[in-house]
PDB file of C-alpha atoms in Angstrom:
ATOM      1  CA  MET A   1       0.000   0.000   0.000  1.00  0.00           C
ATOM      2  CA  ALA A   2       1.137   3.532  -0.744  1.00  0.00           C
ATOM      3  CA  LEU A   3      -0.151   7.069  -0.596  1.00  0.00           C
ATOM      4  CA  VAL A   4      -2.443   8.030  -3.470  1.00  0.00           C
ATOM      5  CA  THR A   5      -3.114  11.262  -5.345  1.00  0.00           C
ATOM      6  CA  THR A   6      -6.504  12.955  -5.218  1.00  0.00           C
ATOM      7  CA  LYS A   7      -7.214  12.465  -8.954  1.00  0.00           C
ATOM      8  CA  GLU A   8      -9.299   9.299  -8.682  1.00  0.00           C
ATOM      9  CA  MET A   9     -10.728  10.341  -5.298  1.00  0.00           C
ATOM     10  CA  PHE A  10     -12.173  13.505  -6.804  1.00  0.00           C
ATOM     11  CA  GLU A  11     -13.488  11.810  -9.941  1.00  0.00           C
ATOM     12  CA  LYS A  12     -15.452   9.345  -7.800  1.00  0.00           C
ATOM     13  CA  ALA A  13     -16.603  12.075  -5.416  1.00  0.00           C
ATOM     14  CA  TYR A  14     -17.862  14.290  -8.241  1.00  0.00           C
ATOM     15  CA  ASN A  15     -19.851  11.491  -9.844  1.00  0.00           C
ATOM     16  CA  GLY A  16     -21.091  10.222  -6.475  1.00  0.00           C
ATOM     17  CA  HIS A  17     -22.164  13.675  -5.231  1.00  0.00           C
ATOM     18  CA  TYR A  18     -20.097  13.574  -2.070  1.00  0.00           C
ATOM     19  CA  ALA A  19     -16.876  15.195  -0.855  1.00  0.00           C
ATOM     20  CA  ILE A  20     -13.614  13.919   0.584  1.00  0.00           C
ATOM     21  CA  GLY A  21     -12.679  15.245   4.003  1.00  0.00           C
ATOM     22  CA  ALA A  22      -9.341  17.066   4.254  1.00  0.00           C
ATOM     23  CA  PHE A  23      -8.266  17.123   7.886  1.00  0.00           C
ATOM     24  CA  ASN A  24      -5.267  19.061   9.164  1.00  0.00           C
ATOM     25  CA  ILE A  25      -2.753  16.987  11.106  1.00  0.00           C
ATOM     26  CA  ASN A  26      -0.073  17.983  13.602  1.00  0.00           C
ATOM     27  CA  ASN A  27       0.724  14.836  15.573  1.00  0.00           C
ATOM     28  CA  MET A  28       0.205  11.080  15.857  1.00  0.00           C
ATOM     29  CA  GLU A  29      -3.039  11.221  17.845  1.00  0.00           C
ATOM     30  CA  ILE A  30      -4.781  13.383  15.256  1.00  0.00           C
ATOM     31  CA  ILE A  31      -3.656  11.081  12.446  1.00  0.00           C
ATOM     32  CA  GLN A  32      -4.811   7.982  14.313  1.00  0.00           C
ATOM     33  CA  GLY A  33      -8.177   9.482  15.267  1.00  0.00           C
ATOM     34  CA  VAL A  34      -8.925  10.597  11.704  1.00  0.00           C
ATOM     35  CA  VAL A  35      -7.888   7.409   9.929  1.00  0.00           C
ATOM     36  CA  SER A  36      -9.623   5.140  12.469  1.00  0.00           C
ATOM     37  CA  ALA A  37     -12.906   6.900  11.717  1.00  0.00           C
ATOM     38  CA  CYS A  38     -12.302   6.634   7.971  1.00  0.00           C
ATOM     39  CA  LYS A  39     -11.443   2.945   8.272  1.00  0.00           C
ATOM     40  CA  LYS A  40     -14.716   2.290  10.137  1.00  0.00           C
ATOM     41  CA  HIS A  41     -16.702   3.940   7.360  1.00  0.00           C
ATOM     42  CA  ASN A  42     -14.602   2.708   4.447  1.00  0.00           C
ATOM     43  CA  SER A  43     -13.889   6.304   3.446  1.00  0.00           C
ATOM     44  CA  ALA A  44     -10.973   7.749   1.513  1.00  0.00           C
ATOM     45  CA  VAL A  45      -9.345  10.740   3.193  1.00  0.00           C
ATOM     46  CA  ILE A  46      -6.903  13.617   2.689  1.00  0.00           C
ATOM     47  CA  LEU A  47      -4.488  14.347   5.516  1.00  0.00           C
ATOM     48  CA  GLN A  48      -3.142  17.841   5.114  1.00  0.00           C
ATOM     49  CA  VAL A  49      -0.295  19.795   6.619  1.00  0.00           C
ATOM     50  CA  SER A  50       0.110  23.549   6.964  1.00  0.00           C
ATOM     51  CA  LYS A  51       3.425  25.397   6.914  1.00  0.00           C
ATOM     52  CA  SER A  52       3.137  25.783  10.697  1.00  0.00           C
ATOM     53  CA  ALA A  53       2.622  22.024  11.080  1.00  0.00           C
ATOM     54  CA  LEU A  54       5.712  21.371   8.955  1.00  0.00           C
ATOM     55  CA  LYS A  55       7.686  23.557  11.333  1.00  0.00           C
ATOM     56  CA  TYR A  56       6.149  21.972  14.439  1.00  0.00           C
ATOM     57  CA  ALA A  57       6.305  18.268  13.567  1.00  0.00           C
ATOM     58  CA  HIS A  58       8.882  18.231  10.715  1.00  0.00           C
ATOM     59  CA  PRO A  59       8.034  16.967   7.208  1.00  0.00           C
ATOM     60  CA  LEU A  60       9.673  13.545   7.462  1.00  0.00           C
ATOM     61  CA  TYR A  61       8.014  12.674  10.790  1.00  0.00           C
ATOM     62  CA  LEU A  62       4.617  13.535   9.341  1.00  0.00           C
ATOM     63  CA  LYS A  63       5.277  11.577   6.156  1.00  0.00           C
ATOM     64  CA  LYS A  64       6.393   8.448   8.046  1.00  0.00           C
ATOM     65  CA  MET A  65       3.403   8.550  10.408  1.00  0.00           C
ATOM     66  CA  VAL A  66       1.035   8.844   7.462  1.00  0.00           C
ATOM     67  CA  ASP A  67       2.841   5.961   5.733  1.00  0.00           C
ATOM     68  CA  ALA A  68       2.155   3.905   8.870  1.00  0.00           C
ATOM     69  CA  ALA A  69      -1.528   4.890   8.712  1.00  0.00           C
ATOM     70  CA  VAL A  70      -1.724   3.692   5.104  1.00  0.00           C
ATOM     71  CA  GLU A  71      -0.068   0.380   5.968  1.00  0.00           C
ATOM     72  CA  GLU A  72      -2.231  -0.229   9.030  1.00  0.00           C
ATOM     73  CA  THR A  73      -5.643   0.779   7.617  1.00  0.00           C
ATOM     74  CA  GLY A  74      -5.368  -0.046   3.920  1.00  0.00           C
ATOM     75  CA  ILE A  75      -7.593   2.922   3.041  1.00  0.00           C
ATOM     76  CA  ASP A  76      -6.860   5.500   0.325  1.00  0.00           C
ATOM     77  CA  ILE A  77      -4.938   8.380   1.891  1.00  0.00           C
ATOM     78  CA  ALA A  78      -3.525  11.426   0.112  1.00  0.00           C
ATOM     79  CA  LEU A  79      -0.930  13.587   1.890  1.00  0.00           C
ATOM     80  CA  HIS A  80      -1.439  17.240   1.018  1.00  0.00           C
ATOM     81  CA  LEU A  81       0.288  20.559   1.699  1.00  0.00           C
ATOM     82  CA  ASP A  82      -2.302  23.106   2.840  1.00  0.00           C
ATOM     83  CA  HIS A  83      -1.755  26.805   1.993  1.00  0.00           C
ATOM     84  CA  GLY A  84       1.747  26.444   0.611  1.00  0.00           C
ATOM     85  CA  PRO A  85       3.102  30.016   0.622  1.00  0.00           C
ATOM     86  CA  ASP A  86       5.851  29.676  -1.980  1.00  0.00           C
ATOM     87  CA  PHE A  87       7.658  27.451  -4.470  1.00  0.00           C
ATOM     88  CA  GLU A  88      10.255  26.282  -1.951  1.00  0.00           C
ATOM     89  CA  THR A  89       7.683  24.962   0.521  1.00  0.00           C
ATOM     90  CA  CYS A  90       5.836  23.130  -2.250  1.00  0.00           C
ATOM     91  CA  LYS A  91       9.133  21.698  -3.531  1.00  0.00           C
ATOM     92  CA  LEU A  92      10.089  20.496  -0.033  1.00  0.00           C
ATOM     93  CA  CYS A  93       6.805  18.621   0.345  1.00  0.00           C
ATOM     94  CA  ILE A  94       7.031  17.091  -3.135  1.00  0.00           C
ATOM     95  CA  GLU A  95      10.560  15.877  -2.396  1.00  0.00           C
ATOM     96  CA  THR A  96       9.426  14.476   0.966  1.00  0.00           C
ATOM     97  CA  GLY A  97       6.780  12.347  -0.746  1.00  0.00           C
ATOM     98  CA  PHE A  98       3.545  14.330  -0.475  1.00  0.00           C
ATOM     99  CA  THR A  99       1.105  13.377  -3.237  1.00  0.00           C
ATOM    100  CA  SER A 100      -0.634  16.748  -3.444  1.00  0.00           C
ATOM    101  CA  VAL A 101       0.314  20.367  -2.770  1.00  0.00           C
ATOM    102  CA  MET A 102      -1.621  23.592  -2.565  1.00  0.00           C
ATOM    103  CA  PHE A 103      -0.079  26.865  -3.595  1.00  0.00           C
ATOM    104  CA  ASP A 104      -1.981  29.785  -2.111  1.00  0.00           C
ATOM    105  CA  GLY A 105      -1.364  32.879  -4.203  1.00  0.00           C
ATOM    106  CA  SER A 106      -4.788  34.361  -3.455  1.00  0.00           C
ATOM    107  CA  HIS A 107      -3.170  37.369  -1.761  1.00  0.00           C
ATOM    108  CA  LEU A 108      -1.130  38.196  -4.872  1.00  0.00           C
ATOM    109  CA  ASP A 109      -1.946  40.257  -7.909  1.00  0.00           C
ATOM    110  CA  TYR A 110      -3.942  38.051 -10.316  1.00  0.00           C
ATOM    111  CA  GLU A 111      -1.238  37.784 -12.992  1.00  0.00           C
ATOM    112  CA  GLU A 112       1.399  36.967 -10.374  1.00  0.00           C
ATOM    113  CA  ASN A 113      -0.879  34.289  -8.915  1.00  0.00           C
ATOM    114  CA  VAL A 114      -1.255  32.780 -12.401  1.00  0.00           C
ATOM    115  CA  ALA A 115       2.498  32.814 -13.065  1.00  0.00           C
ATOM    116  CA  LYS A 116       3.558  31.349  -9.723  1.00  0.00           C
ATOM    117  CA  THR A 117       0.815  28.693  -9.779  1.00  0.00           C
ATOM    118  CA  LYS A 118       1.846  27.648 -13.296  1.00  0.00           C
ATOM    119  CA  GLU A 119       5.471  27.298 -12.180  1.00  0.00           C
ATOM    120  CA  ILE A 120       4.459  24.971  -9.329  1.00  0.00           C
ATOM    121  CA  VAL A 121       2.036  23.003 -11.523  1.00  0.00           C
ATOM    122  CA  ASP A 122       4.783  22.335 -14.075  1.00  0.00           C
ATOM    123  CA  TYR A 123       7.224  21.206 -11.370  1.00  0.00           C
ATOM    124  CA  ALA A 124       4.678  19.026  -9.559  1.00  0.00           C
ATOM    125  CA  HIS A 125       3.145  17.384 -12.619  1.00  0.00           C
ATOM    126  CA  ALA A 126       6.593  16.343 -13.839  1.00  0.00           C
ATOM    127  CA  ARG A 127       6.893  14.387 -10.582  1.00  0.00           C
ATOM    128  CA  GLY A 128       3.413  12.875 -10.497  1.00  0.00           C
ATOM    129  CA  VAL A 129       2.054  15.270  -7.859  1.00  0.00           C
ATOM    130  CA  VAL A 130      -1.264  17.120  -8.196  1.00  0.00           C
ATOM    131  CA  VAL A 131      -1.802  20.797  -7.382  1.00  0.00           C
ATOM    132  CA  GLU A 132      -4.572  22.829  -5.774  1.00  0.00           C
ATOM    133  CA  ALA A 133      -4.669  26.621  -5.981  1.00  0.00           C
ATOM    134  CA  GLU A 134      -6.894  29.366  -4.608  1.00  0.00           C
ATOM    135  CA  LEU A 135      -8.754  32.244  -6.206  1.00  0.00           C
ATOM    136  CA  GLY A 136     -10.621  34.755  -4.075  1.00  0.00           C
ATOM    137  CA  LYS A 137      -9.872  35.570  -0.434  1.00  0.00           C
ATOM    138  CA  LEU A 138     -11.451  33.944   2.606  1.00  0.00           C
ATOM    139  CA  ALA A 139     -11.775  36.061   5.736  1.00  0.00           C
ATOM    140  CA  GLY A 140     -10.496  34.782   9.051  1.00  0.00           C
ATOM    141  CA  VAL A 141      -7.355  33.383  10.631  1.00  0.00           C
ATOM    142  CA  GLU A 142      -5.739  29.962  10.221  1.00  0.00           C
ATOM    143  CA  ASP A 143      -2.089  29.467  11.189  1.00  0.00           C
ATOM    144  CA  GLU A 144      -0.226  32.035   9.073  1.00  0.00           C
ATOM    145  CA  VAL A 145      -3.206  32.902   6.843  1.00  0.00           C
ATOM    146  CA  LYS A 146      -4.850  36.113   8.059  1.00  0.00           C
ATOM    147  CA  VAL A 147      -7.428  38.066   6.029  1.00  0.00           C
ATOM    148  CA  ALA A 148      -9.537  40.854   7.522  1.00  0.00           C
ATOM    149  CA  GLU A 149     -13.267  40.627   6.866  1.00  0.00           C
ATOM    150  CA  GLY A 150     -13.220  43.800   4.755  1.00  0.00           C
ATOM    151  CA  GLN A 151     -10.506  42.354   2.505  1.00  0.00           C
ATOM    152  CA  ALA A 152     -12.336  39.113   1.689  1.00  0.00           C
ATOM    153  CA  THR A 153     -13.404  38.768  -1.941  1.00  0.00           C
ATOM    154  CA  TYR A 154     -15.599  36.167  -3.623  1.00  0.00           C
ATOM    155  CA  THR A 155     -14.229  34.248  -6.593  1.00  0.00           C
ATOM    156  CA  ASP A 156     -15.084  35.706  -9.992  1.00  0.00           C
ATOM    157  CA  PRO A 157     -16.450  32.947 -12.290  1.00  0.00           C
ATOM    158  CA  ASP A 158     -14.851  34.288 -15.480  1.00  0.00           C
ATOM    159  CA  GLN A 159     -11.529  34.684 -13.736  1.00  0.00           C
ATOM    160  CA  ALA A 160     -11.807  31.134 -12.356  1.00  0.00           C
ATOM    161  CA  LEU A 161     -12.118  29.726 -15.878  1.00  0.00           C
ATOM    162  CA  ASP A 162      -9.206  31.814 -17.150  1.00  0.00           C
ATOM    163  CA  PHE A 163      -7.097  30.732 -14.165  1.00  0.00           C
ATOM    164  CA  VAL A 164      -7.713  27.015 -14.683  1.00  0.00           C
ATOM    165  CA  LYS A 165      -7.006  27.319 -18.422  1.00  0.00           C
ATOM    166  CA  ARG A 166      -3.730  29.156 -17.969  1.00  0.00           C
ATOM    167  CA  THR A 167      -2.292  27.287 -14.997  1.00  0.00           C
ATOM    168  CA  GLY A 168      -3.410  23.679 -15.573  1.00  0.00           C
ATOM    169  CA  VAL A 169      -4.151  23.404 -11.852  1.00  0.00           C
ATOM    170  CA  ASP A 170      -5.927  20.166 -10.839  1.00  0.00           C
ATOM    171  CA  SER A 171      -8.424  21.622  -8.357  1.00  0.00           C
ATOM    172  CA  LEU A 172      -9.483  25.098  -7.328  1.00  0.00           C
ATOM    173  CA  ALA A 173     -10.311  26.484  -3.887  1.00  0.00           C
ATOM    174  CA  ILE A 174     -12.953  29.180  -4.247  1.00  0.00           C
ATOM    175  CA  ALA A 175     -14.419  31.830  -1.957  1.00  0.00           C
ATOM    176  CA  ILE A 176     -18.216  31.643  -1.696  1.00  0.00           C
ATOM    177  CA  GLY A 177     -18.727  32.627   1.936  1.00  0.00           C
ATOM    178  CA  THR A 178     -16.729  30.228   4.091  1.00  0.00           C
ATOM    179  CA  SER A 179     -14.169  31.618   6.536  1.00  0.00           C
ATOM    180  CA  HIS A 180     -11.077  30.441   8.410  1.00  0.00           C
ATOM    181  CA  GLY A 181     -10.992  29.934  12.155  1.00  0.00           C
ATOM    182  CA  ALA A 182     -13.542  29.445  14.948  1.00  0.00           C
ATOM    183  CA  TYR A 183     -15.206  32.855  14.681  1.00  0.00           C
ATOM    184  CA  LYS A 184     -16.556  32.711  11.155  1.00  0.00           C
ATOM    185  CA  PHE A 185     -19.703  34.821  11.415  1.00  0.00           C
ATOM    186  CA  LYS A 186     -21.265  37.550  13.516  1.00  0.00           C
ATOM    187  CA  GLY A 187     -24.643  37.129  11.826  1.00  0.00           C
ATOM    188  CA  GLU A 188     -26.044  34.224   9.852  1.00  0.00           C
ATOM    189  CA  ALA A 189     -23.890  32.063   7.605  1.00  0.00           C
ATOM    190  CA  LYS A 190     -24.582  32.237   3.896  1.00  0.00           C
ATOM    191  CA  LEU A 191     -22.886  30.362   1.073  1.00  0.00           C
ATOM    192  CA  ASP A 192     -23.241  31.645  -2.498  1.00  0.00           C
ATOM    193  CA  PHE A 193     -24.411  28.438  -4.174  1.00  0.00           C
ATOM    194  CA  ASP A 194     -25.347  30.356  -7.340  1.00  0.00           C
ATOM    195  CA  ARG A 195     -21.715  31.417  -7.712  1.00  0.00           C
ATOM    196  CA  LEU A 196     -20.584  27.821  -7.195  1.00  0.00           C
ATOM    197  CA  GLU A 197     -23.018  26.655  -9.859  1.00  0.00           C
ATOM    198  CA  THR A 198     -21.904  29.364 -12.299  1.00  0.00           C
ATOM    199  CA  ILE A 199     -18.218  28.495 -11.863  1.00  0.00           C
ATOM    200  CA  THR A 200     -18.984  24.800 -12.334  1.00  0.00           C
ATOM    201  CA  LYS A 201     -20.993  25.422 -15.518  1.00  0.00           C
ATOM    202  CA  LYS A 202     -18.347  27.683 -17.057  1.00  0.00           C
ATOM    203  CA  LEU A 203     -15.675  25.047 -16.451  1.00  0.00           C
ATOM    204  CA  GLU A 204     -17.868  22.253 -17.806  1.00  0.00           C
ATOM    205  CA  ASP A 205     -18.821  24.231 -20.930  1.00  0.00           C
ATOM    206  CA  ALA A 206     -15.126  24.935 -21.573  1.00  0.00           C
ATOM    207  CA  GLY A 207     -14.281  21.221 -21.513  1.00  0.00           C
ATOM    208  CA  PHE A 208     -13.161  20.862 -17.901  1.00  0.00           C
ATOM    209  CA  HIS A 209     -15.488  17.977 -17.121  1.00  0.00           C
ATOM    210  CA  ASN A 210     -16.118  17.024 -13.495  1.00  0.00           C
ATOM    211  CA  TYR A 211     -13.684  19.703 -12.351  1.00  0.00           C
ATOM    212  CA  PRO A 212     -13.169  19.482  -8.567  1.00  0.00           C
ATOM    213  CA  ILE A 213     -13.882  22.529  -6.432  1.00  0.00           C
ATOM    214  CA  VAL A 214     -12.476  22.897  -2.897  1.00  0.00           C
ATOM    215  CA  LEU A 215     -13.967  24.610   0.154  1.00  0.00           C
ATOM    216  CA  HIS A 216     -11.568  26.005   2.732  1.00  0.00           C
ATOM    217  CA  GLY A 217     -12.643  27.306   6.131  1.00  0.00           C
ATOM    218  CA  ALA A 218     -15.435  24.749   6.276  1.00  0.00           C
ATOM    219  CA  SER A 219     -15.470  23.629   9.901  1.00  0.00           C
ATOM    220  CA  SER A 220     -18.962  23.712  11.396  1.00  0.00           C
ATOM    221  CA  VAL A 221     -17.385  24.662  14.770  1.00  0.00           C
ATOM    222  CA  ASP A 222     -19.004  21.833  16.707  1.00  0.00           C
ATOM    223  CA  GLN A 223     -20.937  23.441  19.557  1.00  0.00           C
ATOM    224  CA  ALA A 224     -20.583  20.406  21.823  1.00  0.00           C
ATOM    225  CA  SER A 225     -16.791  20.801  21.718  1.00  0.00           C
ATOM    226  CA  VAL A 226     -17.079  24.539  22.331  1.00  0.00           C
ATOM    227  CA  ALA A 227     -19.392  23.919  25.324  1.00  0.00           C
ATOM    228  CA  THR A 228     -16.997  21.342  26.801  1.00  0.00           C
ATOM    229  CA  CYS A 229     -14.029  23.700  26.404  1.00  0.00           C
ATOM    230  CA  ASN A 230     -15.921  26.481  28.155  1.00  0.00           C
ATOM    231  CA  GLU A 231     -17.276  24.191  30.882  1.00  0.00           C
ATOM    232  CA  PHE A 232     -13.757  23.185  31.855  1.00  0.00           C
ATOM    233  CA  GLY A 233     -12.062  26.574  31.938  1.00  0.00           C
ATOM    234  CA  GLY A 234     -11.979  27.678  28.296  1.00  0.00           C
ATOM    235  CA  LYS A 235     -12.995  31.070  26.958  1.00  0.00           C
ATOM    236  CA  ILE A 236     -14.257  30.327  23.459  1.00  0.00           C
ATOM    237  CA  ASN A 237     -17.218  32.659  23.289  1.00  0.00           C
ATOM    238  CA  GLY A 238     -19.233  33.436  20.182  1.00  0.00           C
ATOM    239  CA  ALA A 239     -17.571  30.776  18.011  1.00  0.00           C
ATOM    240  CA  LYS A 240     -19.712  29.954  14.970  1.00  0.00           C
ATOM    241  CA  GLY A 241     -19.101  27.827  11.885  1.00  0.00           C
ATOM    242  CA  ILE A 242     -20.723  26.719   8.645  1.00  0.00           C
ATOM    243  CA  PRO A 243     -24.051  24.916   9.188  1.00  0.00           C
ATOM    244  CA  VAL A 244     -23.876  21.210   8.414  1.00  0.00           C
ATOM    245  CA  GLU A 245     -26.751  21.348   5.914  1.00  0.00           C
ATOM    246  CA  MET A 246     -24.916  23.976   3.829  1.00  0.00           C
ATOM    247  CA  LEU A 247     -21.762  21.870   3.713  1.00  0.00           C
ATOM    248  CA  ARG A 248     -23.773  18.800   2.752  1.00  0.00           C
ATOM    249  CA  LYS A 249     -25.387  20.728  -0.107  1.00  0.00           C
ATOM    250  CA  ALA A 250     -21.983  21.917  -1.328  1.00  0.00           C
ATOM    251  CA  SER A 251     -20.634  18.357  -1.253  1.00  0.00           C
ATOM    252  CA  SER A 252     -23.564  17.178  -3.360  1.00  0.00           C
ATOM    253  CA  MET A 253     -22.560  19.707  -6.035  1.00  0.00           C
ATOM    254  CA  ALA A 254     -19.069  20.196  -7.509  1.00  0.00           C
ATOM    255  CA  VAL A 255     -17.267  20.503  -4.166  1.00  0.00           C
ATOM    256  CA  CYS A 256     -15.076  17.394  -3.918  1.00  0.00           C
ATOM    257  CA  LYS A 257     -12.825  18.444  -1.006  1.00  0.00           C
ATOM    258  CA  ILE A 258     -13.894  20.081   2.240  1.00  0.00           C
ATOM    259  CA  ASN A 259     -11.184  21.356   4.596  1.00  0.00           C
ATOM    260  CA  MET A 260     -11.643  21.028   8.347  1.00  0.00           C
ATOM    261  CA  ASP A 261      -9.059  22.139  10.892  1.00  0.00           C
ATOM    262  CA  THR A 262     -10.800  24.150  13.616  1.00  0.00           C
ATOM    263  CA  ASP A 263     -13.194  21.309  14.496  1.00  0.00           C
ATOM    264  CA  ILE A 264     -10.248  18.953  15.063  1.00  0.00           C
ATOM    265  CA  ARG A 265      -8.532  21.492  17.303  1.00  0.00           C
ATOM    266  CA  LEU A 266     -11.681  22.086  19.341  1.00  0.00           C
ATOM    267  CA  ALA A 267     -12.362  18.366  19.830  1.00  0.00           C
ATOM    268  CA  MET A 268      -8.799  17.766  20.958  1.00  0.00           C
ATOM    269  CA  THR A 269      -8.733  20.737  23.322  1.00  0.00           C
ATOM    270  CA  ALA A 270     -12.128  19.876  24.807  1.00  0.00           C
ATOM    271  CA  ALA A 271     -11.058  16.314  25.597  1.00  0.00           C
ATOM    272  CA  ILE A 272      -7.789  17.420  27.212  1.00  0.00           C
ATOM    273  CA  ARG A 273      -9.448  20.138  29.298  1.00  0.00           C
ATOM    274  CA  LYS A 274     -12.063  17.642  30.490  1.00  0.00           C
ATOM    275  CA  SER A 275      -9.405  15.057  31.342  1.00  0.00           C
ATOM    276  CA  PHE A 276      -7.409  17.487  33.473  1.00  0.00           C
ATOM    277  CA  ALA A 277     -10.509  18.818  35.234  1.00  0.00           C
ATOM    278  CA  GLU A 278     -11.792  15.357  36.109  1.00  0.00           C
ATOM    279  CA  ASP A 279      -8.420  14.075  37.271  1.00  0.00           C
ATOM    280  CA  PRO A 280      -6.149  16.948  38.365  1.00  0.00           C
ATOM    281  CA  ALA A 281      -3.516  14.486  39.582  1.00  0.00           C
ATOM    282  CA  ALA A 282      -3.079  12.927  36.128  1.00  0.00           C
ATOM    283  CA  PHE A 283       0.220  13.448  34.345  1.00  0.00           C
ATOM    284  CA  ASP A 284       0.427  10.506  31.922  1.00  0.00           C
ATOM    285  CA  PRO A 285       0.136  11.982  28.392  1.00  0.00           C
ATOM    286  CA  ARG A 286      -1.344   8.711  27.145  1.00  0.00           C
ATOM    287  CA  GLY A 287      -4.420   9.360  29.239  1.00  0.00           C
ATOM    288  CA  TYR A 288      -5.373  12.816  28.038  1.00  0.00           C
ATOM    289  CA  LEU A 289      -3.998  12.378  24.502  1.00  0.00           C
ATOM    290  CA  GLY A 290      -5.817   9.047  24.241  1.00  0.00           C
ATOM    291  CA  ALA A 291      -9.064  10.784  25.215  1.00  0.00           C
ATOM    292  CA  ALA A 292      -8.380  13.442  22.586  1.00  0.00           C
ATOM    293  CA  ARG A 293      -7.759  10.761  19.958  1.00  0.00           C
ATOM    294  CA  ASN A 294     -11.090   9.101  20.794  1.00  0.00           C
ATOM    295  CA  ASP A 295     -13.005  12.377  20.516  1.00  0.00           C
ATOM    296  CA  ILE A 296     -11.345  13.213  17.193  1.00  0.00           C
ATOM    297  CA  GLU A 297     -12.381   9.795  15.887  1.00  0.00           C
ATOM    298  CA  ALA A 298     -16.001  10.381  16.954  1.00  0.00           C
ATOM    299  CA  LEU A 299     -15.986  13.850  15.376  1.00  0.00           C
ATOM    300  CA  VAL A 300     -14.643  12.603  12.042  1.00  0.00           C
ATOM    301  CA  GLU A 301     -17.221   9.817  11.985  1.00  0.00           C
ATOM    302  CA  LYS A 302     -19.949  12.471  12.204  1.00  0.00           C
ATOM    303  CA  LYS A 303     -18.304  14.498   9.450  1.00  0.00           C
ATOM    304  CA  ILE A 304     -18.243  11.465   7.161  1.00  0.00           C
ATOM    305  CA  THR A 305     -21.897  10.592   7.697  1.00  0.00           C
ATOM    306  CA  ASP A 306     -23.506  14.019   8.176  1.00  0.00           C
ATOM    307  CA  VAL A 307     -21.404  16.379   6.036  1.00  0.00           C
ATOM    308  CA  LEU A 308     -19.248  14.601   3.481  1.00  0.00           C
ATOM    309  CA  GLY A 309     -21.367  11.591   2.502  1.00  0.00           C
ATOM    310  CA  SER A 310     -18.132   9.697   1.782  1.00  0.00           C
ATOM    311  CA  GLU A 311     -19.053   6.378   3.424  1.00  0.00           C
ATOM    312  CA  ASN A 312     -17.945   3.400   1.322  1.00  0.00           C
ATOM    313  CA  SER A 313     -16.039   5.644  -1.093  1.00  0.00           C
ATOM    314  CA  MET A 314     -13.349   2.932  -1.115  1.00  0.00           C
ATOM    315  CA  ASN A 315     -15.735   0.555  -2.946  1.00  0.00           C
TER     316      ASN A 315
END
């Protein structure tokens, strides 16, 4: 068994009207919790790594742990760089053995984004690695990605088509109303499904059949995890995410990859806070990290069944 690319995953997801979950990983417990849930539900999965996670856990450690997950579970796993900031970071991940990289040039001038994305696509494709890029700006904060609400911009459908044509990128992350972080909305959440449909149709009409769209900032900010954090000493007030029904609708359309990071963090933090509160004398990391792993597994199971619809995607 070996890591796979997202090519076949996305083709099956598009035709099956579901999405593949892309979960950010930082350590062994997160990896184990995610893949155990996917194994239970026979679901393919994308494990993704931010630049901050590369710095924290080191690329080779992450790659070897994910290799172990592939060998132990036998499920389809792609290892993906999330929000790669530059060519060098993408190159490092490709050389380490990642099967997919994202270059995020959404903060750049459009023509510069096109040029830099094309450079990375050419390098990656020559080595059998697929590339995701981003067009439009999501508000919010995630690791080193910070965009003020007033600077967020939705993806222009005509520009999306031009971008895909000129770069040859394999999938495109678009901005239709999702947001990074735990504090996504002050009012009600709203996703621009008409914009998603327009982008999909323009790509299809231009010959890009079954083209996979990606949603970033798509954690639903599980309120049970938030409540547990706050009950046991946390101060996570006013956290709101994307409603599950909106994500499910998106995954039934052209969205083939849904990114979730905040929900994993909240589940892990809630479990650890609860463990310490219930047993203040505890100091064995296996106890509180084991509890966190279990809660991550339960969370991902719910994502598979309620949001992604990716059960039995290995069949």
